[in-house]
Coordinates of C-alpha atoms and ligand atoms in Angstrom, one line a residue:
M5 CA 100.4 101.7 81.8
K6 CA 104.1 102.0 82.7
E7 CA 105.0 102.4 79.0
K8 CA 102.4 105.2 78.6
I9 CA 103.7 107.0 81.7
F10 CA 107.4 106.6 80.6
S11 CA 106.8 107.7 77.1
F12 CA 104.8 110.8 78.2
I13 CA 107.7 111.7 80.5
D14 CA 110.3 111.1 77.8
N15 CA 108.4 113.4 75.5
S16 CA 108.2 116.2 78.2
T17 CA 111.6 117.7 77.7
A18 CA 110.2 121.0 76.4
I19 CA 107.7 121.3 79.4
A20 CA 110.5 120.6 81.9
V21 CA 112.7 123.3 80.3
E22 CA 109.9 125.8 80.2
L23 CA 108.9 125.2 83.8
E24 CA 112.5 125.4 85.0
T25 CA 113.0 128.6 83.0
E26 CA 109.9 130.4 84.2
L27 CA 110.5 129.4 87.8
T28 CA 114.1 130.6 87.7
R29 CA 113.1 133.9 86.3
R30 CA 111.3 134.6 89.6
P31 CA 113.9 134.6 92.4
A32 CA 112.1 133.5 95.6
I33 CA 114.7 134.6 98.1
S34 CA 113.8 134.9 101.8
P35 CA 113.6 138.3 103.5
D36 CA 116.2 136.8 105.9
S37 CA 118.6 136.8 102.9
G38 CA 117.6 140.2 101.5
G39 CA 114.8 139.0 99.1
E40 CA 111.1 139.6 98.9
G41 CA 109.9 136.0 99.4
E42 CA 108.0 133.5 97.3
L43 CA 104.8 135.3 96.2
D44 CA 105.6 136.0 92.5
K45 CA 107.0 132.5 92.0
C46 CA 104.0 130.8 93.8
V47 CA 101.4 132.8 91.9
F48 CA 103.1 131.9 88.6
L49 CA 103.2 128.2 89.6
E50 CA 99.6 128.2 90.6
S51 CA 98.4 129.6 87.3
W52 CA 100.8 127.4 85.3
L53 CA 99.5 124.2 87.0
K54 CA 95.9 125.3 86.4
S55 CA 96.5 125.9 82.7
H56 CA 98.0 122.4 82.5
G57 CA 95.1 120.6 84.0
I58 CA 96.1 120.4 87.7
T59 CA 93.2 122.4 89.0
Q60 CA 92.6 121.3 92.6
L61 CA 94.9 123.9 94.4
E62 CA 95.0 125.4 97.8
R63 CA 97.3 128.2 99.0
Y64 CA 98.3 128.7 102.6
D65 CA 99.8 132.1 103.4
A66 CA 102.0 132.4 106.4
P67 CA 102.0 136.1 107.4
D68 CA 105.4 137.9 107.1
K69 CA 105.4 141.7 107.0
R70 CA 108.8 141.7 105.5
A71 CA 107.8 139.8 102.4
K72 CA 106.1 141.0 99.2
G73 CA 102.3 140.9 99.8
G74 CA 103.0 140.4 103.5
V75 CA 102.9 136.6 103.1
R76 CA 105.1 133.5 102.6
P77 CA 102.8 131.3 100.4
S78 CA 102.8 127.5 100.2
L79 CA 100.8 125.7 97.6
V80 CA 99.1 122.2 97.7
A81 CA 98.0 120.5 94.5
T82 CA 95.7 117.5 94.9
I83 CA 95.3 114.7 92.4
P84 CA 92.6 112.4 93.6
G85 CA 93.4 108.6 93.6
S86 CA 91.3 105.5 93.5
D87 CA 91.4 105.1 97.3
T88 CA 89.6 108.1 98.7
A89 CA 88.3 106.4 101.8
D90 CA 88.5 108.6 104.9
G91 CA 91.9 108.1 106.5
A92 CA 93.4 106.4 103.5
P93 CA 97.1 107.2 103.2
R94 CA 98.0 109.8 100.7
L95 CA 101.3 110.3 98.9
W96 CA 102.9 113.7 99.3
I97 CA 105.8 115.0 97.3
M98 CA 107.2 118.1 99.0
S99 CA 109.5 120.5 97.3
H100 CA 110.4 124.0 98.3
I101 CA 109.8 127.2 96.3
D102 CA 112.5 129.4 97.8
V103 CA 116.1 129.6 96.6
V104 CA 119.3 130.9 98.1
P105 CA 121.0 134.1 96.7
P106 CA 123.5 133.6 93.8
G107 CA 126.4 134.4 96.0
E108 CA 129.6 135.8 94.5
A109 CA 128.5 137.1 91.1
S110 CA 131.9 136.8 89.4
L111 CA 131.9 133.0 90.0
W112 CA 128.9 132.6 87.6
K113 CA 129.6 132.1 84.0
S114 CA 126.0 133.0 83.0
D115 CA 123.1 135.0 84.5
P116 CA 121.8 133.0 87.5
W117 CA 118.2 133.9 86.8
T118 CA 118.3 132.9 83.1
V119 CA 118.3 129.2 82.5
I120 CA 120.8 128.1 79.9
Q121 CA 121.2 124.6 78.4
Q122 CA 124.5 123.0 77.9
D123 CA 125.8 119.6 76.8
D124 CA 129.3 118.9 77.9
G125 CA 129.6 115.9 75.6
D126 CA 130.3 113.6 78.5
G127 CA 127.4 111.3 77.6
R128 CA 125.1 112.6 80.4
G129 CA 123.1 114.8 78.1
V130 CA 121.8 118.3 78.5
R131 CA 122.2 120.2 81.7
L132 CA 120.2 123.2 82.8
I133 CA 122.1 125.9 84.6
G134 CA 120.8 128.6 86.9
R135 CA 120.1 129.4 90.6
G136 CA 117.5 127.0 91.9
V137 CA 117.4 124.6 88.9
E138 CA 118.5 121.7 91.2
D139 CA 117.6 123.1 94.7
N140 CA 114.7 122.5 94.6
Q141 CA 113.3 122.9 91.2
Q142 CA 114.6 119.5 90.0
G143 CA 112.3 117.8 92.5
L144 CA 109.5 120.3 92.0
T145 CA 109.6 119.9 88.2
A146 CA 109.9 116.1 88.4
S147 CA 106.8 116.0 90.7
V148 CA 104.8 118.1 88.3
L149 CA 105.8 116.0 85.3
A150 CA 104.8 112.8 87.2
A151 CA 101.4 114.3 88.0
L152 CA 100.9 115.5 84.4
A153 CA 101.8 112.0 83.1
L154 CA 98.7 110.7 85.0
V155 CA 96.3 113.6 84.7
K156 CA 96.9 114.2 80.9
Q157 CA 96.4 110.5 80.1
G158 CA 93.5 109.8 82.4
I159 CA 95.5 107.4 84.6
K160 CA 94.2 107.2 88.1
A161 CA 96.7 107.2 91.0
A162 CA 96.5 104.3 93.5
R163 CA 96.2 106.7 96.3
T164 CA 95.5 110.4 96.4
V165 CA 98.6 112.5 95.5
K166 CA 99.4 115.8 97.1
L167 CA 102.1 118.0 95.6
L168 CA 103.3 120.4 98.3
F169 CA 105.3 123.4 97.3
V170 CA 106.6 125.0 100.5
A171 CA 108.0 128.4 101.4
D172 CA 111.0 129.1 103.6
E173 CA 113.0 125.9 103.5
E174 CA 116.4 127.6 103.3
N175 CA 116.0 129.7 106.4
G176 CA 114.5 127.4 109.0
S177 CA 110.9 126.6 107.8
G178 CA 109.3 128.9 110.3
Y179 CA 107.1 130.2 107.4
G180 CA 107.1 126.9 105.6
I181 CA 106.5 123.3 106.7
D182 CA 106.9 124.1 110.5
W183 CA 104.2 126.9 110.1
L184 CA 101.9 124.5 108.1
L185 CA 102.1 121.8 110.8
K186 CA 101.3 124.3 113.5
N187 CA 98.6 126.3 111.7
V188 CA 96.8 124.0 109.4
P189 CA 95.4 121.2 111.6
G190 CA 94.4 118.1 109.7
L191 CA 96.6 118.9 106.6
F192 CA 98.4 115.6 107.1
H193 CA 97.1 112.3 108.2
K194 CA 99.1 110.1 110.5
N195 CA 99.5 107.4 107.8
D196 CA 100.4 109.7 105.0
M197 CA 103.7 109.2 103.2
V198 CA 106.0 112.0 102.3
L199 CA 108.8 112.0 99.7
I200 CA 111.1 115.0 99.9
P201 CA 113.2 115.1 96.7
D202 CA 115.7 117.6 98.0
S203 CA 118.9 115.7 98.5
G204 CA 120.5 112.6 97.2
D205 CA 123.5 111.3 95.3
P206 CA 124.5 111.0 91.6
K207 CA 123.3 107.4 91.4
G208 CA 120.1 107.8 93.4
E209 CA 121.0 104.9 95.7
T210 CA 120.6 106.5 99.1
I211 CA 117.3 107.0 100.8
E212 CA 117.6 109.2 103.8
I213 CA 115.3 108.1 106.6
A214 CA 116.8 109.5 109.8
E215 CA 118.8 112.4 111.3
K216 CA 120.9 112.8 114.3
N217 CA 119.6 115.0 117.0
L218 CA 121.1 118.4 116.6
I219 CA 122.3 120.6 119.5
W220 CA 124.0 123.9 118.9
I221 CA 125.2 125.4 122.1
Q222 CA 126.9 128.7 123.0
F223 CA 128.8 129.0 126.3
S224 CA 129.6 132.3 128.0
T225 CA 132.1 132.2 130.8
A226 CA 132.5 135.0 133.3
G227 CA 135.8 135.2 135.3
A228 CA 137.9 138.3 136.2
Q229 CA 140.2 140.2 134.0
A230 CA 143.8 140.7 135.1
H231 CA 147.3 141.5 133.8
G232 CA 148.9 138.6 132.0
S233 CA 151.6 138.4 134.6
R234 CA 149.1 138.2 137.6
P235 CA 146.8 135.3 137.2
D236 CA 146.7 135.3 141.0
Q237 CA 144.7 138.5 140.8
G238 CA 142.1 137.4 138.2
I239 CA 140.1 134.4 136.9
N240 CA 141.0 133.3 133.4
A241 CA 137.7 132.8 131.6
H242 CA 139.4 131.5 128.5
L243 CA 141.2 128.8 130.4
A244 CA 138.0 127.7 132.1
G245 CA 136.1 127.8 128.7
A246 CA 138.9 125.8 127.1
D247 CA 138.8 123.3 129.9
L248 CA 135.0 123.0 129.5
A249 CA 135.4 122.5 125.7
V250 CA 138.0 119.7 126.1
R251 CA 136.1 118.0 128.9
L252 CA 132.8 118.1 126.9
H253 CA 134.4 116.7 123.8
E254 CA 136.1 113.8 125.7
E255 CA 133.5 112.9 128.2
L256 CA 130.4 113.2 126.0
T257 CA 132.1 111.2 123.3
K258 CA 132.8 108.5 125.9
K259 CA 129.4 108.6 127.6
F260 CA 127.3 108.6 124.4
S261 CA 129.5 106.1 122.6
D262 CA 127.1 103.9 120.6
H263 CA 127.7 103.3 116.9
D264 CA 124.9 103.0 114.3
P265 CA 125.8 102.0 110.8
L266 CA 122.9 104.0 109.3
F267 CA 124.9 107.2 109.9
E268 CA 128.2 108.6 108.6
P269 CA 130.1 109.0 110.7
D270 CA 128.4 106.2 112.7
Y271 CA 128.8 107.8 116.1
S272 CA 127.7 111.0 117.9
T273 CA 129.9 114.1 117.5
F274 CA 130.7 116.9 120.0
Q275 CA 132.8 119.5 118.3
P276 CA 133.9 122.9 119.7
T277 CA 133.4 125.3 116.7
K278 CA 133.0 129.0 116.8
K279 CA 135.2 131.0 119.2
E280 CA 134.5 134.7 119.8
A281 CA 137.4 137.1 120.2
N282 CA 138.1 138.1 123.8
V283 CA 140.9 140.5 124.7
P284 CA 142.8 142.1 121.8
N285 CA 146.2 141.9 123.4
I286 CA 148.4 139.0 124.5
N287 CA 149.2 140.3 128.0
T288 CA 145.7 140.5 129.4
I289 CA 144.0 137.6 131.1
P290 CA 140.4 137.6 129.7
G291 CA 137.6 137.9 132.2
D292 CA 135.0 136.9 129.6
D293 CA 135.0 134.1 127.1
V294 CA 132.4 132.8 124.5
F295 CA 132.6 129.6 122.5
C296 CA 130.2 127.3 120.7
M297 CA 129.8 123.6 120.1
D298 CA 128.1 121.7 117.3
M299 CA 126.7 118.4 118.6
R300 CA 125.1 115.7 116.4
V301 CA 123.8 112.9 118.5
L302 CA 122.4 109.5 117.5
P303 CA 118.6 109.6 117.8
R304 CA 118.7 107.0 120.7
Y305 CA 120.1 109.7 123.0
P306 CA 117.4 112.3 123.9
A307 CA 118.6 115.9 123.9
K308 CA 117.7 116.3 127.6
T309 CA 119.9 113.4 128.6
V310 CA 122.8 115.0 126.8
L311 CA 122.0 118.4 128.3
A312 CA 121.9 116.9 131.8
E313 CA 125.4 115.6 131.3
I314 CA 126.6 119.0 130.0
D315 CA 125.1 120.6 133.2
R316 CA 127.1 118.2 135.4
I317 CA 130.4 118.8 133.7
K318 CA 129.7 122.6 133.5
A319 CA 129.2 122.6 137.3
E320 CA 132.5 120.9 137.9
V321 CA 134.3 123.3 135.7
E322 CA 132.7 126.3 137.5
A323 CA 133.7 124.9 140.9
K324 CA 137.3 124.1 139.7
H325 CA 138.0 127.5 138.2
G326 CA 135.7 129.8 140.2
V327 CA 133.8 131.0 137.1
K328 CA 130.2 131.4 136.2
I329 CA 129.1 129.7 133.0
T330 CA 125.8 130.2 131.2
Y331 CA 124.7 128.8 127.8
T332 CA 122.1 129.3 125.1
L333 CA 120.8 126.8 122.5
P334 CA 120.7 128.5 119.1
Q335 CA 119.3 125.1 117.8
C336 CA 118.1 122.0 119.6
H337 CA 116.2 119.6 117.5
E338 CA 115.4 115.9 118.0
S339 CA 114.3 113.7 115.1
K340 CA 112.5 110.4 115.2
P341 CA 113.6 108.2 112.4
T342 CA 111.3 106.7 109.8
S343 CA 111.6 102.9 109.9
K344 CA 113.7 101.3 107.2
D345 CA 110.8 98.8 106.9
A346 CA 108.2 101.5 106.4
P347 CA 105.9 100.9 103.3
L348 CA 107.1 104.1 101.8
V349 CA 110.8 103.0 102.0
K350 CA 110.1 99.6 100.5
L351 CA 107.9 101.0 97.7
L352 CA 110.4 103.8 96.8
S353 CA 113.3 101.3 96.8
R354 CA 111.4 99.1 94.3
T355 CA 110.5 101.9 92.0
I356 CA 114.1 103.3 92.0
K357 CA 115.3 99.9 91.1
E358 CA 112.8 99.7 88.2
V359 CA 113.8 103.1 86.8
Y360 CA 117.5 103.5 87.6
H361 CA 118.5 99.8 88.1
V362 CA 120.3 100.5 91.3
D363 CA 120.1 98.9 94.7
T364 CA 119.2 101.4 97.4
R365 CA 120.3 101.7 101.0
P366 CA 118.7 103.7 103.8
I367 CA 120.9 106.3 105.5
G368 CA 120.9 108.8 108.3
I369 CA 122.4 112.2 108.1
G370 CA 123.9 114.8 110.4
G371 CA 120.7 116.6 111.1
G372 CA 118.8 119.9 110.6
T373 CA 116.5 119.2 107.6
V374 CA 112.8 119.6 106.9
G375 CA 112.3 115.9 107.2
A376 CA 112.5 116.1 110.9
Y377 CA 109.4 118.3 111.3
L378 CA 107.3 115.6 109.6
R379 CA 108.9 112.7 111.2
N380 CA 108.4 114.3 114.6
A381 CA 104.7 114.7 113.7
G382 CA 104.7 110.9 113.3
I383 CA 104.5 110.9 109.5
D384 CA 106.8 108.6 107.5
S385 CA 109.1 110.8 105.4
V386 CA 112.1 110.1 103.2
V387 CA 114.5 112.3 101.4
W388 CA 115.6 111.1 98.0
S389 CA 116.5 112.1 94.5
R390 CA 119.2 111.4 91.9
L391 CA 121.2 114.6 91.8
E392 CA 124.6 116.1 91.2
D393 CA 124.6 118.0 94.5
T394 CA 125.3 121.5 93.1
A395 CA 122.9 123.2 95.5
H396 CA 124.0 126.7 96.7
Q397 CA 127.0 126.6 94.4
P398 CA 127.8 129.1 91.6
N399 CA 126.7 127.7 88.1
E400 CA 124.2 125.4 89.9
Y401 CA 123.0 122.8 87.4
T402 CA 120.7 119.8 87.0
L403 CA 120.8 117.0 84.4
L404 CA 117.6 116.9 82.3
A405 CA 117.9 113.1 82.6
N406 CA 117.6 113.4 86.3
I407 CA 114.4 115.4 86.1
L408 CA 112.9 112.9 83.8
G409 CA 114.2 109.9 85.7
D410 CA 113.0 111.2 89.0
A411 CA 109.6 112.0 87.4
K412 CA 109.3 108.3 86.4
V413 CA 110.1 107.1 89.9
M414 CA 107.5 109.5 91.3
A415 CA 104.9 108.5 88.8
L416 CA 105.4 104.8 89.6
L417 CA 105.1 105.7 93.3
M418 CA 101.7 107.3 92.5
V419 CA 100.3 104.3 90.6
R420 CA 101.7 101.4 92.5
E421 CA 100.0 99.7 95.4
Ligands
LIG600 ZN1 116.7 122.5 99.0

């Protein structure tokens, strides 16, 4: 059976190129980034799958007036497996339909929306070039090839397979996976397994199972403006803000000091980042000050514990300087990790070894990906693929060998117990 699957995939180069080409021709850019959304691309994919024998399809349209058709569509393709008992775990492969804009046009050597093939003669074979060919159409195409290898050859999957093609991954998932989890009850079962082929490394040896908790925080400090020579007549909001930034960096780092080798870096980070302009001239003491911090905290520390410590330090700085400090949280996400001993992690690790002959290791990342939505819903989810990491860059490319190789891994995942 493995030989049948592998040879089908090895002979699917033309299908992979065709699908990549047709998908790339239909730019699915979010209205947030000035595009019209995913409708054209999703409608195309739906009919393409149908004409290739993947016929059990459901569309879920998140309403969005700004987008073409007023919707942000996601699509689910179901390939029934041998174990269809109620509550039997299903294998999901989730890729996203949307792409980011091409960016600076002059940096592209070819038209971003026309896939071209190129062989650099470096022994790694043909690469496809175009916006979206890697992010996330490598994973999307690989998942489709894997499914076709079964469907076209009458091979039954061990468990029901669900290919999920979501909208709105690049701009926060509010019309994508987050919307699906909130608006389509029962779509996922608790014991389902989800592979997200949307990040990885050139060897395919890292399996992402966890994220740090993510806290983005913006502080506004109100003091009193004064002449630069008369601090006695004002309250320097910038000085208080700077004091707060330094104290938060030092004290939070000390308080939340655990290390976890799953992550890189293996500790929590508390970084002052954006700083808004205050006064335009050097000889005025600013009465208002705004700065931001980007915090990535090991999952063992709940966000509310960190925020309580922030409140304590903030109160001390307010008292010391006589200022009023408020803050907003542009982002605050927690993420439960998927266990490194979860069946999905073990099974994936085995199949990667079989296809690519590499030993895998589980890793955690800085945070803020779609995996968190599913993990927080209690569903085992891992992010993996073998890729060049050219996402969002000009001249984005994918190796044909990676599409076919990842398809083999996915097909084995579908058939193995
Ligand atoms: Zn992506």
